[in-house]
CSV table of C-alpha atoms in Angstrom, one decimal:
chain,number,residue,atom,x,y,z
A,1,MET,CA,-96.3,-113.1,-200.3
A,2,THR,CA,-97.1,-113.3,-204.2
A,3,ARG,CA,-98.6,-116.1,-205.5
A,4,ILE,CA,-97.6,-118.7,-208.9
A,5,ILE,CA,-99.8,-119.2,-211.1
A,6,ALA,CA,-99.1,-121.6,-214.1
A,7,HIS,CA,-99.5,-120.4,-217.9
A,8,ARG,CA,-102.1,-122.0,-219.7
A,9,GLY,CA,-102.5,-124.9,-217.0
A,10,LEU,CA,-98.9,-125.9,-216.0
A,11,GLY,CA,-99.0,-125.6,-220.4
A,12,PHE,CA,-94.7,-126.8,-220.6
A,13,VAL,CA,-95.1,-129.5,-218.5
A,14,ALA,CA,-98.6,-131.4,-220.4
A,15,CYS,CA,-99.8,-130.2,-223.6
A,16,GLU,CA,-101.4,-127.1,-222.1
A,17,ASN,CA,-105.0,-125.9,-221.2
A,18,SER,CA,-105.3,-129.6,-220.7
A,19,LEU,CA,-107.1,-132.0,-218.6
A,20,SER,CA,-103.6,-134.0,-217.7
A,21,ALA,CA,-101.5,-131.1,-217.3
A,22,ILE,CA,-104.3,-130.3,-214.4
A,23,ARG,CA,-104.0,-133.2,-212.9
A,24,ARG,CA,-100.2,-132.6,-212.8
A,25,ALA,CA,-100.6,-129.2,-210.8
A,26,LEU,CA,-103.3,-131.1,-208.4
A,27,GLU,CA,-99.9,-133.0,-207.4
A,28,ARG,CA,-98.3,-129.2,-206.5
A,29,PRO,CA,-99.6,-127.5,-203.0
A,30,GLY,CA,-100.2,-124.1,-203.8
A,31,LEU,CA,-99.4,-123.5,-207.1
A,32,GLY,CA,-102.4,-122.4,-209.2
A,33,LEU,CA,-103.6,-122.0,-212.4
A,34,GLU,CA,-104.9,-120.0,-215.5
A,35,MET,CA,-106.7,-121.2,-218.4
A,36,ASP,CA,-108.2,-119.1,-221.3
A,37,LEU,CA,-112.1,-119.8,-221.5
A,38,HIS,CA,-114.1,-119.7,-225.4
A,39,LEU,CA,-117.8,-120.7,-226.2
A,40,THR,CA,-118.3,-122.6,-228.8
A,41,ALA,CA,-121.2,-122.6,-231.3
A,42,ASP,CA,-123.6,-124.5,-229.2
A,43,GLY,CA,-122.8,-123.2,-226.1
A,44,GLU,CA,-120.2,-125.4,-224.7
A,45,VAL,CA,-117.4,-123.4,-222.7
A,46,VAL,CA,-114.2,-125.4,-223.6
A,47,ILE,CA,-110.4,-124.4,-222.1
A,48,VAL,CA,-108.4,-123.6,-224.9
A,49,HIS,CA,-105.5,-120.8,-226.1
A,50,ASP,CA,-106.6,-119.2,-229.5
A,51,HIS,CA,-109.4,-118.3,-231.6
A,52,HIS,CA,-108.2,-121.5,-233.7
A,53,LEU,CA,-107.4,-125.1,-232.9
A,54,ALA,CA,-104.2,-126.2,-234.2
A,55,ARG,CA,-102.4,-126.9,-237.1
A,56,GLY,CA,-105.1,-125.2,-239.6
A,57,GLY,CA,-108.1,-126.1,-237.4
A,58,PRO,CA,-111.5,-124.0,-237.8
A,59,LEU,CA,-113.0,-121.2,-235.9
A,60,VAL,CA,-113.7,-122.6,-232.0
A,61,GLU,CA,-116.7,-119.8,-231.3
A,62,GLY,CA,-117.9,-120.7,-235.4
A,63,THR,CA,-117.8,-124.9,-234.2
A,64,ASN,CA,-119.5,-127.3,-232.0
A,65,LEU,CA,-117.8,-128.8,-229.7
A,66,ALA,CA,-118.1,-133.1,-231.0
A,67,THR,CA,-116.7,-131.4,-234.5
A,68,LEU,CA,-113.5,-129.2,-232.1
A,69,ARG,CA,-112.9,-132.3,-231.0
A,70,GLY,CA,-112.7,-134.5,-234.0
A,71,HIS,CA,-110.3,-132.5,-235.3
A,72,LEU,CA,-107.6,-134.1,-232.5
A,73,THR,CA,-104.8,-136.2,-232.7
A,74,ASP,CA,-105.2,-139.1,-231.0
A,75,ASP,CA,-102.3,-138.6,-228.2
A,76,GLU,CA,-104.1,-135.6,-227.7
A,77,ARG,CA,-107.9,-136.5,-227.0
A,78,ARG,CA,-105.6,-139.1,-224.2
A,79,GLY,CA,-103.8,-136.4,-222.5
A,80,GLY,CA,-107.9,-134.1,-222.5
A,81,GLN,CA,-107.2,-131.7,-224.7
A,82,LEU,CA,-109.7,-129.1,-225.5
A,83,PRO,CA,-111.8,-130.1,-221.8
A,84,THR,CA,-114.9,-128.4,-221.0
A,85,LEU,CA,-114.9,-125.6,-217.8
A,86,ASP,CA,-117.4,-129.0,-215.8
A,87,ASP,CA,-114.6,-131.1,-216.5
A,88,VAL,CA,-111.9,-128.8,-215.0
A,89,LEU,CA,-114.5,-127.9,-212.5
A,90,ASP,CA,-115.0,-132.2,-211.2
A,91,LEU,CA,-111.3,-132.8,-210.9
A,92,TRP,CA,-110.3,-129.0,-209.6
A,93,THR,CA,-113.3,-128.2,-207.2
A,94,PRO,CA,-112.2,-131.4,-204.5
A,95,LYS,CA,-108.7,-129.6,-204.4
A,96,ALA,CA,-109.8,-126.0,-204.0
A,97,GLU,CA,-109.2,-125.0,-201.2
A,98,GLY,CA,-105.4,-123.2,-201.2
A,99,ARG,CA,-105.3,-122.7,-204.6
A,100,THR,CA,-106.5,-119.8,-207.3
A,101,LEU,CA,-107.7,-120.9,-210.6
A,102,MET,CA,-107.2,-118.1,-213.4
A,103,LEU,CA,-110.5,-118.1,-216.1
A,104,GLU,CA,-109.6,-115.6,-218.9
A,105,MET,CA,-112.6,-114.7,-221.5
A,106,LYS,CA,-110.4,-115.5,-224.3
A,107,THR,CA,-112.9,-112.7,-226.1
A,108,SER,CA,-110.3,-110.6,-228.2
A,109,PRO,CA,-112.2,-107.3,-229.6
A,110,GLU,CA,-108.6,-106.0,-230.5
A,111,TYR,CA,-109.0,-107.9,-233.7
A,112,GLU,CA,-111.8,-107.1,-235.4
A,113,GLU,CA,-112.0,-110.3,-237.2
A,114,THR,CA,-112.2,-111.9,-233.8
A,115,ARG,CA,-113.8,-109.4,-231.7
A,116,THR,CA,-117.7,-110.8,-230.4
A,117,ASP,CA,-119.7,-110.1,-227.7
A,118,PRO,CA,-118.8,-111.3,-224.4
A,119,GLY,CA,-122.1,-111.6,-223.3
A,120,PRO,CA,-122.7,-115.0,-224.0
A,121,LEU,CA,-119.6,-116.5,-222.6
A,122,ALA,CA,-119.2,-114.1,-219.3
A,123,LEU,CA,-122.9,-115.9,-218.3
A,124,ALA,CA,-122.2,-119.5,-219.2
A,125,ILE,CA,-119.3,-118.7,-217.4
A,126,ALA,CA,-121.2,-117.3,-214.4
A,127,ARG,CA,-123.7,-120.3,-214.6
A,128,ILE,CA,-121.4,-122.5,-214.3
A,129,LEU,CA,-119.4,-121.4,-211.2
A,130,ASP,CA,-123.0,-121.0,-209.7
A,131,ARG,CA,-123.4,-124.5,-209.4
A,132,ARG,CA,-120.1,-125.4,-208.0
A,133,PRO,CA,-119.1,-125.7,-204.5
A,134,LEU,CA,-117.0,-123.6,-204.8
A,135,ARG,CA,-117.1,-119.9,-203.3
A,136,ALA,CA,-113.8,-118.0,-202.7
A,137,GLY,CA,-110.3,-118.3,-205.2
A,138,VAL,CA,-111.7,-117.8,-208.9
A,139,ILE,CA,-110.7,-115.3,-210.3
A,140,VAL,CA,-112.4,-114.3,-214.5
A,141,LYS,CA,-110.3,-111.9,-216.2
A,142,ALA,CA,-110.7,-110.3,-219.2
A,143,PHE,CA,-109.1,-108.5,-221.8
A,144,ASP,CA,-112.2,-106.7,-222.5
A,145,TRP,CA,-114.0,-105.3,-219.8
A,146,ARG,CA,-117.3,-105.5,-220.9
A,147,GLY,CA,-117.8,-109.4,-219.8
A,148,LEU,CA,-117.2,-108.5,-216.3
A,149,PRO,CA,-120.8,-107.1,-214.7
A,150,PRO,CA,-122.1,-110.3,-215.5
A,151,PHE,CA,-120.4,-112.0,-212.6
A,152,ALA,CA,-121.5,-109.0,-210.7
A,153,ALA,CA,-125.0,-110.0,-210.5
A,154,LEU,CA,-124.7,-113.7,-211.0
A,155,THR,CA,-121.6,-114.2,-209.2
A,156,PRO,CA,-120.2,-112.0,-207.0
A,157,TRP,CA,-117.5,-114.4,-204.4
A,158,VAL,CA,-116.2,-114.3,-208.2
A,159,GLU,CA,-113.2,-111.9,-208.2
A,160,ARG,CA,-112.9,-109.7,-211.7
A,161,PHE,CA,-109.9,-108.4,-212.8
A,162,HIS,CA,-109.4,-106.5,-215.9
A,163,LEU,CA,-105.9,-107.2,-218.3
A,164,THR,CA,-104.4,-104.3,-219.7
A,165,PHE,CA,-102.9,-104.4,-222.8
A,166,PRO,CA,-99.0,-103.8,-223.3
A,167,THR,CA,-97.7,-100.0,-223.2
A,168,SER,CA,-93.7,-100.9,-222.1
A,169,PRO,CA,-91.9,-102.0,-224.7
A,170,ILE,CA,-91.7,-106.4,-225.6
A,171,PRO,CA,-88.5,-107.3,-225.8
A,172,ARG,CA,-89.3,-109.0,-229.4
A,173,VAL,CA,-89.5,-107.7,-232.3
A,174,LEU,CA,-93.2,-107.7,-233.2
A,175,PRO,CA,-94.8,-107.6,-236.5
A,176,ASP,CA,-96.2,-104.7,-237.6
A,177,PRO,CA,-99.9,-105.4,-237.4
A,178,VAL,CA,-99.4,-106.3,-233.3
A,179,ALA,CA,-97.7,-102.9,-233.2
A,180,ARG,CA,-100.2,-101.6,-235.4
A,181,MET,CA,-103.2,-103.2,-232.8
A,182,LEU,CA,-101.7,-101.9,-229.7
A,183,ARG,CA,-100.8,-98.2,-230.7
A,184,ARG,CA,-104.8,-98.3,-232.0
A,185,VAL,CA,-106.5,-100.0,-228.5
A,186,TRP,CA,-104.7,-96.9,-225.9
A,187,GLU,CA,-106.4,-94.5,-229.0
A,188,ASP,CA,-109.2,-95.8,-228.1
A,189,THR,CA,-110.0,-97.4,-225.3
A,190,ALA,CA,-113.8,-97.8,-225.4
A,191,ILE,CA,-112.9,-100.8,-227.7
A,192,TRP,CA,-112.4,-102.9,-224.7
A,193,GLY,CA,-113.1,-100.7,-222.0
A,194,GLY,CA,-116.8,-100.0,-221.4
A,195,ASP,CA,-118.4,-97.9,-219.9
A,196,HIS,CA,-115.8,-97.1,-217.8
A,197,ALA,CA,-113.0,-96.9,-220.2
A,198,PRO,CA,-109.5,-95.5,-219.2
A,199,ALA,CA,-108.9,-92.8,-220.5
A,200,GLY,CA,-105.0,-93.3,-221.1
A,201,PRO,CA,-102.4,-95.9,-218.6
A,202,ASP,CA,-101.5,-93.7,-215.7
A,203,ASP,CA,-105.8,-94.2,-215.2
A,204,VAL,CA,-106.1,-97.7,-215.5
A,205,PRO,CA,-105.8,-98.3,-212.3
A,206,ALA,CA,-108.8,-96.1,-211.3
A,207,ALA,CA,-111.0,-97.2,-214.2
A,208,ILE,CA,-110.5,-100.9,-212.6
A,209,ARG,CA,-111.7,-98.9,-210.2
A,210,ALA,CA,-114.8,-97.6,-211.1
A,211,ALA,CA,-115.9,-100.8,-212.2
A,212,GLY,CA,-115.9,-102.5,-209.3
A,213,GLY,CA,-112.9,-104.5,-210.4
A,214,ALA,CA,-110.5,-106.8,-208.0
A,215,GLY,CA,-107.4,-106.3,-209.5
A,216,TRP,CA,-105.6,-105.4,-212.0
A,217,SER,CA,-104.1,-107.8,-214.8
A,218,ALA,CA,-101.3,-105.9,-216.9
A,219,TYR,CA,-98.0,-107.0,-218.5
A,220,HIS,CA,-95.3,-107.7,-216.1
A,221,LEU,CA,-93.0,-104.9,-217.8
A,222,ASP,CA,-96.0,-102.2,-216.8
A,223,LEU,CA,-95.4,-102.9,-213.9
A,224,ASN,CA,-93.3,-101.4,-211.6
A,225,GLU,CA,-92.5,-99.5,-207.9
A,226,ALA,CA,-94.8,-95.8,-209.6
A,227,THR,CA,-97.8,-98.2,-211.1
A,228,VAL,CA,-97.9,-101.1,-208.5
A,229,SER,CA,-98.6,-97.9,-205.6
A,230,ARG,CA,-101.2,-96.5,-207.9
A,231,ALA,CA,-102.7,-99.7,-208.1
A,232,ARG,CA,-103.3,-100.0,-204.2
A,233,ARG,CA,-103.9,-96.4,-204.3
A,234,HIS,CA,-108.0,-97.5,-204.9
A,235,GLY,CA,-107.5,-101.3,-203.0
A,236,LEU,CA,-106.7,-102.5,-206.2
A,237,GLN,CA,-105.1,-106.0,-206.2
A,238,VAL,CA,-102.5,-107.2,-208.6
A,239,ALA,CA,-101.2,-109.8,-211.2
A,240,ALA,CA,-98.5,-110.0,-213.5
A,241,TRP,CA,-98.2,-111.3,-217.0
A,242,THR,CA,-96.5,-113.4,-218.8
A,243,VAL,CA,-93.1,-113.9,-216.7
A,244,ASN,CA,-90.7,-116.1,-217.7
A,245,ALA,CA,-86.7,-114.6,-216.7
A,246,ALA,CA,-85.5,-114.9,-213.1
A,247,VAL,CA,-84.4,-111.2,-213.4
A,248,ASP,CA,-88.1,-110.5,-213.8
A,249,MET,CA,-89.6,-112.9,-211.0
A,250,GLU,CA,-87.2,-110.9,-208.5
A,251,ARG,CA,-87.9,-107.5,-209.7
A,252,LEU,CA,-92.0,-107.9,-209.1
A,253,ARG,CA,-91.1,-110.5,-206.3
A,254,ALA,CA,-89.9,-107.1,-204.2
A,255,LEU,CA,-93.1,-105.0,-205.2
A,256,ASP,CA,-95.5,-107.5,-203.9
A,257,ILE,CA,-97.1,-108.0,-206.4
A,258,ASP,CA,-99.8,-111.0,-205.3
A,259,PHE,CA,-100.2,-112.5,-207.9
A,260,LEU,CA,-97.5,-114.0,-210.7
A,261,VAL,CA,-98.5,-115.6,-213.7
A,262,THR,CA,-95.3,-117.8,-216.1
A,263,ASP,CA,-94.9,-120.6,-218.4
A,264,HIS,CA,-91.8,-121.6,-215.5
A,265,TRP,CA,-94.1,-122.2,-212.5
A,266,ASP,CA,-90.9,-124.4,-211.3
A,267,LEU,CA,-88.7,-121.6,-211.5
A,268,ALA,CA,-90.7,-119.3,-209.7
A,269,LEU,CA,-91.6,-121.3,-206.7
A,270,ARG,CA,-87.7,-121.5,-206.4
A,271,GLU,CA,-87.7,-117.6,-206.7
A,272,THR,CA,-90.3,-116.9,-204.0
A,273,THR,CA,-89.5,-119.8,-201.3
A,274,THR,CA,-85.0,-118.1,-201.4
């Protein structure tokens, strides 16, 4: 059965990646959450999607937590935006049974200005998780595969999913820098693949298995009968991001993928129960 994962912490219901959104998600039985993790300058693991705060705010990785929170509006503070991972786990842990928590490490190897060593963030996340009673239902994923090995040593119970950049056409006009970036990351997979960089898109499942990964998190249009079968032959779970149209949800459900990450969790829940 395909599990539904609310993208950016139920962002269409409340402020994305916020404590108010997580509380709302926990009202829905079985609904999983996906959220994005950064490491602040003072070593705090925080939940926020972009590298810079909104409205021209500072770079998250280069700023301490108190200063970052000083850039929030009153409404954002009341909603619990920019929480730490510990804040999230305080809410999540008592109701975690039967749910999936996907934690995306937001180091970005595709752009020079955001290409940072993923090791410190990985170690900080692993140490936080190791202090918790959770022993199932947590997935850590990353586009920068170099950050995933530390979890095997510190938190072997955490499943590691390897994210991949799109190879199928994205159904909208992309800015030239983004289009060039997508071409470049597949021309030089060592930028993000580390010791197990795939030779190309067809080699992704084998490379993930060689790296000890449990799953492949792919752009949803890259998943079809052939690519899902290839993943299954290598013993991998399959997740699709970010799936917002009913027709795509139906297609992926027919492929029997494991996880569907979506902004429209309400539509996805209806699609998977009809």
